[in-house]
Amino acid sequence: MKVKAPRGTNDILPQDTAKWQYLENVAKNVFKRYNYKEIRTPIFEETGLFQRGIGEGTDIVEKEMYTFEDKGGRSITLRPEGTASVVRSFLENKIYGKAQPNKYFYLGQMFRYERPQSGRYRQFHQLGVEVLGGDSPAIDAEVILLGLEILRELGLEGLEVHLNSVGCPKCRESYKEKLIEYFKPYLEELCSDCQSRYERSPLRILDCKVDKDKNFLAEAPKIHEEICDECGDHFSEVKTFLDLLDIDYILNPKLVRGLDYYTRTAFEIIYKGLGAQDTIFGGGRYDGLAQEIGRRDVPGIGFAMGMERILLTLEEQGIELPIDESIDLFVITIGEEAQRSAFSYLHKLRRAGLKVEMDYLGRSVKGQMKAADRNNASYSIILGEDELQKGVATIRDMKIGDQVEVELKKLVEEMTDRIEN
Ligand SMILES: [Zn+2]
Ligand SMILES: [Zn+2]
């Protein structure tokens, strides 16, 4: 039997995990400065949570969930996204009774049964934020800025911020009617999916991937021009805050989220160089979601960022992350006695905080030299019988090649000094 990783998954090997850790650290530092706290929710949940929290009739719920029955007969689903779990946790732990707003971030694996392609996997990674318990437009602007800040610190350029307001359930009703009226003469020209959902959710015609280039779509009534006064005020405040932060944005009326619990601000951050899968992060306000999941009024907003997409964009833009995988010292030994003695020094040097390695396979001195090079060691320490007898070690600077002898009892101190300078 040949064992392979399941289709749509991949191993992240040590030469790549350094990049992932770098990206995670950049994000965590930004989260810290913005005072977002990490939340860790289960990787699987009861299926019902996602049916309510993502919405029946969406592609995710209808086609893409990893759903199975556990041994106790419960329907379980591997999380396809992060928001529903965070809102569930907020409600279950009664955080709504405490000071608001609560600002969370998460990162981890998500699972969707999709056709694997460049930048899209069945197990993929997202980092995201959710702010619960506040509906100020300043929060909307902060959430967008925070995401952009992570990408800026990684060195990414050429990003487009697409922005829209999808109003509230109240003002969306009359907009829906307008859309139904508008699309009536074009019904025949719509794709079959859109024809069947035309009455129920006409908004989803606007972001249909099949119909997106049809001429009549460009002329459709625009939701941000139809929203109620409260929603309009909120939207113009969000724009004012973004202007204040010098964030350019493109008003994109096609940016709609078809479900009723999505409200007001919707945004997507796009890098055109990525081709068909060009959204690096997207999100929006969901003031009706907590009502859907737990019958409670809690306003919320968040985004999710695809980590694979970020790494792909870094590659696309030719950005090398400043990753240093070199070690400080490589200990080279000659003879068995020296090897034993070196093993104890290895431990002392490591305990002193240095990155140290040695040979475990009995290689020749030449082989050990090569290993020191392969590990990008700044120094090598050579320890043989002669040195042991004299109570010294030979230190070789691997970059300039000169060698000095150091007393063994001062070795740790000497090496710590050299590395720190
Ligand atoms: Zn409204
Ligand atoms: Zn369509």
PDB file of N, CA, C and O in Angstrom, residues 42-79:
ATOM      1  N   PRO A  42     -13.088  24.697  19.067  1.00  0.00           N
ATOM      2  CA  PRO A  42     -12.863  23.341  18.536  1.00  0.00           C
ATOM      3  C   PRO A  42     -12.763  23.335  17.010  1.00  0.00           C
ATOM      4  O   PRO A  42     -13.338  24.179  16.339  1.00  0.00           O
ATOM      5  N   ILE A  43     -12.043  22.348  16.515  1.00  0.00           N
ATOM      6  CA  ILE A  43     -11.864  22.235  15.073  1.00  0.00           C
ATOM      7  C   ILE A  43     -13.111  21.589  14.450  1.00  0.00           C
ATOM      8  O   ILE A  43     -13.337  21.663  13.255  1.00  0.00           O
ATOM      9  N   PHE A  44     -13.942  20.953  15.265  1.00  0.00           N
ATOM     10  CA  PHE A  44     -15.235  20.483  14.757  1.00  0.00           C
ATOM     11  C   PHE A  44     -16.358  20.954  15.675  1.00  0.00           C
ATOM     12  O   PHE A  44     -16.129  21.228  16.855  1.00  0.00           O
ATOM     13  N   GLU A  45     -17.530  21.071  15.095  1.00  0.00           N
ATOM     14  CA  GLU A  45     -18.702  21.566  15.835  1.00  0.00           C
ATOM     15  C   GLU A  45     -19.905  20.730  15.411  1.00  0.00           C
ATOM     16  O   GLU A  45     -19.857  19.992  14.441  1.00  0.00           O
ATOM     17  N   GLU A  46     -21.005  20.905  16.139  1.00  0.00           N
ATOM     18  CA  GLU A  46     -22.252  20.290  15.685  1.00  0.00           C
ATOM     19  C   GLU A  46     -22.615  20.903  14.342  1.00  0.00           C
ATOM     20  O   GLU A  46     -22.510  22.117  14.148  1.00  0.00           O
ATOM     21  N   THR A  47     -23.062  20.075  13.418  1.00  0.00           N
ATOM     22  CA  THR A  47     -23.346  20.531  12.059  1.00  0.00           C
ATOM     23  C   THR A  47     -24.339  21.686  12.029  1.00  0.00           C
ATOM     24  O   THR A  47     -24.199  22.618  11.226  1.00  0.00           O
ATOM     25  N   GLY A  48     -25.309  21.648  12.927  1.00  0.00           N
ATOM     26  CA  GLY A  48     -26.342  22.675  12.961  1.00  0.00           C
ATOM     27  C   GLY A  48     -25.794  24.085  13.101  1.00  0.00           C
ATOM     28  O   GLY A  48     -26.368  25.042  12.591  1.00  0.00           O
ATOM     29  N   LEU A  49     -24.675  24.217  13.803  1.00  0.00           N
ATOM     30  CA  LEU A  49     -24.082  25.546  13.996  1.00  0.00           C
ATOM     31  C   LEU A  49     -23.744  26.174  12.648  1.00  0.00           C
ATOM     32  O   LEU A  49     -24.035  27.342  12.403  1.00  0.00           O
ATOM     33  N   PHE A  50     -23.139  25.389  11.768  1.00  0.00           N
ATOM     34  CA  PHE A  50     -22.739  25.947  10.478  1.00  0.00           C
ATOM     35  C   PHE A  50     -23.936  26.123   9.550  1.00  0.00           C
ATOM     36  O   PHE A  50     -23.971  27.040   8.736  1.00  0.00           O
ATOM     37  N   GLN A  51     -24.919  25.228   9.680  1.00  0.00           N
ATOM     38  CA  GLN A  51     -26.130  25.401   8.858  1.00  0.00           C
ATOM     39  C   GLN A  51     -26.792  26.729   9.177  1.00  0.00           C
ATOM     40  O   GLN A  51     -27.205  27.457   8.286  1.00  0.00           O
ATOM     41  N   ARG A  52     -26.845  27.067  10.464  1.00  0.00           N
ATOM     42  CA  ARG A  52     -27.445  28.355  10.839  1.00  0.00           C
ATOM     43  C   ARG A  52     -26.479  29.506  10.639  1.00  0.00           C
ATOM     44  O   ARG A  52     -26.844  30.569  10.160  1.00  0.00           O
ATOM     45  N   GLY A  53     -25.211  29.299  11.008  1.00  0.00           N
ATOM     46  CA  GLY A  53     -24.247  30.390  11.034  1.00  0.00           C
ATOM     47  C   GLY A  53     -23.663  30.750   9.682  1.00  0.00           C
ATOM     48  O   GLY A  53     -23.146  31.841   9.506  1.00  0.00           O
ATOM     49  N   ILE A  54     -23.689  29.837   8.735  1.00  0.00           N
ATOM     50  CA  ILE A  54     -23.210  30.168   7.395  1.00  0.00           C
ATOM     51  C   ILE A  54     -24.403  30.318   6.469  1.00  0.00           C
ATOM     52  O   ILE A  54     -24.420  31.186   5.606  1.00  0.00           O
ATOM     53  N   GLY A  55     -25.408  29.473   6.693  1.00  0.00           N
ATOM     54  CA  GLY A  55     -26.654  29.639   5.963  1.00  0.00           C
ATOM     55  C   GLY A  55     -26.961  28.506   5.006  1.00  0.00           C
ATOM     56  O   GLY A  55     -26.132  28.150   4.177  1.00  0.00           O
ATOM     57  N   GLU A  56     -28.144  27.922   5.155  1.00  0.00           N
ATOM     58  CA  GLU A  56     -28.628  26.924   4.197  1.00  0.00           C
ATOM     59  C   GLU A  56     -28.697  27.621   2.846  1.00  0.00           C
ATOM     60  O   GLU A  56     -29.003  28.796   2.765  1.00  0.00           O
ATOM     61  N   GLY A  57     -28.406  26.884   1.811  1.00  0.00           N
ATOM     62  CA  GLY A  57     -28.494  27.501   0.491  1.00  0.00           C
ATOM     63  C   GLY A  57     -27.179  28.116   0.029  1.00  0.00           C
ATOM     64  O   GLY A  57     -27.054  28.538  -1.111  1.00  0.00           O
ATOM     65  N   THR A  58     -26.174  28.176   0.937  1.00  0.00           N
ATOM     66  CA  THR A  58     -24.864  28.649   0.479  1.00  0.00           C
ATOM     67  C   THR A  58     -24.074  27.458  -0.053  1.00  0.00           C
ATOM     68  O   THR A  58     -24.335  26.313   0.310  1.00  0.00           O
ATOM     69  N   ASP A  59     -23.092  27.750  -0.921  1.00  0.00           N
ATOM     70  CA  ASP A  59     -22.252  26.680  -1.468  1.00  0.00           C
ATOM     71  C   ASP A  59     -21.552  25.917  -0.361  1.00  0.00           C
ATOM     72  O   ASP A  59     -21.448  24.689  -0.412  1.00  0.00           O
ATOM     73  N   ILE A  60     -21.091  26.639   0.657  1.00  0.00           N
ATOM     74  CA  ILE A  60     -20.351  25.969   1.737  1.00  0.00           C
ATOM     75  C   ILE A  60     -21.230  24.905   2.383  1.00  0.00           C
ATOM     76  O   ILE A  60     -20.837  23.738   2.480  1.00  0.00           O
ATOM     77  N   VAL A  61     -22.424  25.286   2.798  1.00  0.00           N
ATOM     78  CA  VAL A  61     -23.281  24.336   3.506  1.00  0.00           C
ATOM     79  C   VAL A  61     -23.818  23.253   2.569  1.00  0.00           C
ATOM     80  O   VAL A  61     -23.882  22.082   2.931  1.00  0.00           O
ATOM     81  N   GLU A  62     -24.149  23.633   1.355  1.00  0.00           N
ATOM     82  CA  GLU A  62     -24.749  22.642   0.443  1.00  0.00           C
ATOM     83  C   GLU A  62     -23.743  21.654  -0.131  1.00  0.00           C
ATOM     84  O   GLU A  62     -24.064  20.493  -0.345  1.00  0.00           O
ATOM     85  N   LYS A  63     -22.528  22.140  -0.421  1.00  0.00           N
ATOM     86  CA  LYS A  63     -21.613  21.269  -1.166  1.00  0.00           C
ATOM     87  C   LYS A  63     -20.266  21.016  -0.512  1.00  0.00           C
ATOM     88  O   LYS A  63     -19.576  20.084  -0.885  1.00  0.00           O
ATOM     89  N   GLU A  64     -19.850  21.861   0.402  1.00  0.00           N
ATOM     90  CA  GLU A  64     -18.425  21.841   0.721  1.00  0.00           C
ATOM     91  C   GLU A  64     -18.058  21.387   2.130  1.00  0.00           C
ATOM     92  O   GLU A  64     -16.893  21.364   2.476  1.00  0.00           O
ATOM     93  N   MET A  65     -19.045  21.002   2.961  1.00  0.00           N
ATOM     94  CA  MET A  65     -18.691  20.685   4.336  1.00  0.00           C
ATOM     95  C   MET A  65     -18.242  19.236   4.509  1.00  0.00           C
ATOM     96  O   MET A  65     -18.768  18.332   3.881  1.00  0.00           O
ATOM     97  N   TYR A  66     -17.270  19.043   5.368  1.00  0.00           N
ATOM     98  CA  TYR A  66     -16.870  17.711   5.801  1.00  0.00           C
ATOM     99  C   TYR A  66     -17.752  17.336   6.979  1.00  0.00           C
ATOM    100  O   TYR A  66     -17.460  17.675   8.123  1.00  0.00           O
ATOM    101  N   THR A  67     -18.848  16.654   6.680  1.00  0.00           N
ATOM    102  CA  THR A  67     -19.816  16.302   7.712  1.00  0.00           C
ATOM    103  C   THR A  67     -19.839  14.792   7.885  1.00  0.00           C
ATOM    104  O   THR A  67     -19.790  14.051   6.910  1.00  0.00           O
ATOM    105  N   PHE A  68     -19.850  14.336   9.128  1.00  0.00           N
ATOM    106  CA  PHE A  68     -19.909  12.897   9.391  1.00  0.00           C
ATOM    107  C   PHE A  68     -20.636  12.652  10.704  1.00  0.00           C
ATOM    108  O   PHE A  68     -20.831  13.568  11.502  1.00  0.00           O
ATOM    109  N   GLU A  69     -21.039  11.405  10.857  1.00  0.00           N
ATOM    110  CA  GLU A  69     -21.691  11.029  12.105  1.00  0.00           C
ATOM    111  C   GLU A  69     -20.644  10.427  13.023  1.00  0.00           C
ATOM    112  O   GLU A  69     -19.860   9.579  12.600  1.00  0.00           O
ATOM    113  N   ASP A  70     -20.579  10.895  14.270  1.00  0.00           N
ATOM    114  CA  ASP A  70     -19.593  10.299  15.185  1.00  0.00           C
ATOM    115  C   ASP A  70     -20.172   9.024  15.796  1.00  0.00           C
ATOM    116  O   ASP A  70     -21.307   8.652  15.512  1.00  0.00           O
ATOM    117  N   LYS A  71     -19.377   8.356  16.631  1.00  0.00           N
ATOM    118  CA  LYS A  71     -19.801   7.061  17.152  1.00  0.00           C
ATOM    119  C   LYS A  71     -21.015   7.174  18.076  1.00  0.00           C
ATOM    120  O   LYS A  71     -21.675   6.194  18.385  1.00  0.00           O
ATOM    121  N   GLY A  72     -21.311   8.398  18.506  1.00  0.00           N
ATOM    122  CA  GLY A  72     -22.504   8.602  19.343  1.00  0.00           C
ATOM    123  C   GLY A  72     -23.719   9.017  18.518  1.00  0.00           C
ATOM    124  O   GLY A  72     -24.738   9.412  19.083  1.00  0.00           O
ATOM    125  N   GLY A  73     -23.570   8.985  17.186  1.00  0.00           N
ATOM    126  CA  GLY A  73     -24.703   9.280  16.320  1.00  0.00           C
ATOM    127  C   GLY A  73     -24.968  10.772  16.117  1.00  0.00           C
ATOM    128  O   GLY A  73     -26.001  11.163  15.594  1.00  0.00           O
ATOM    129  N   ARG A  74     -24.024  11.635  16.548  1.00  0.00           N
ATOM    130  CA  ARG A  74     -24.204  13.078  16.353  1.00  0.00           C
ATOM    131  C   ARG A  74     -23.670  13.469  14.981  1.00  0.00           C
ATOM    132  O   ARG A  74     -22.689  12.911  14.507  1.00  0.00           O
ATOM    133  N   SER A  75     -24.282  14.477  14.400  1.00  0.00           N
ATOM    134  CA  SER A  75     -23.756  15.000  13.138  1.00  0.00           C
ATOM    135  C   SER A  75     -22.720  16.076  13.448  1.00  0.00           C
ATOM    136  O   SER A  75     -23.009  17.084  14.084  1.00  0.00           O
ATOM    137  N   ILE A  76     -21.508  15.817  13.000  1.00  0.00           N
ATOM    138  CA  ILE A  76     -20.345  16.655  13.313  1.00  0.00           C
ATOM    139  C   ILE A  76     -19.794  17.215  12.002  1.00  0.00           C
ATOM    140  O   ILE A  76     -19.838  16.541  10.976  1.00  0.00           O
ATOM    141  N   THR A  77     -19.303  18.442  12.026  1.00  0.00           N
ATOM    142  CA  THR A  77     -18.695  19.023  10.822  1.00  0.00           C
ATOM    143  C   THR A  77     -17.358  19.664  11.172  1.00  0.00           C
ATOM    144  O   THR A  77     -17.247  20.372  12.172  1.00  0.00           O
ATOM    145  N   LEU A  78     -16.360  19.370  10.345  1.00  0.00           N
ATOM    146  CA  LEU A  78     -15.071  20.053  10.493  1.00  0.00           C
ATOM    147  C   LEU A  78     -15.277  21.508  10.109  1.00  0.00           C
ATOM    148  O   LEU A  78     -15.898  21.792   9.086  1.00  0.00           O
ATOM    149  N   ARG A  79     -14.777  22.437  10.888  1.00  0.00           N
ATOM    150  CA  ARG A  79     -15.115  23.835  10.658  1.00  0.00           C
ATOM    151  C   ARG A  79     -14.674  24.305   9.266  1.00  0.00           C
ATOM    152  O   ARG A  79     -13.518  24.154   8.886  1.00  0.00           O
TER     153      ARG A  79
END
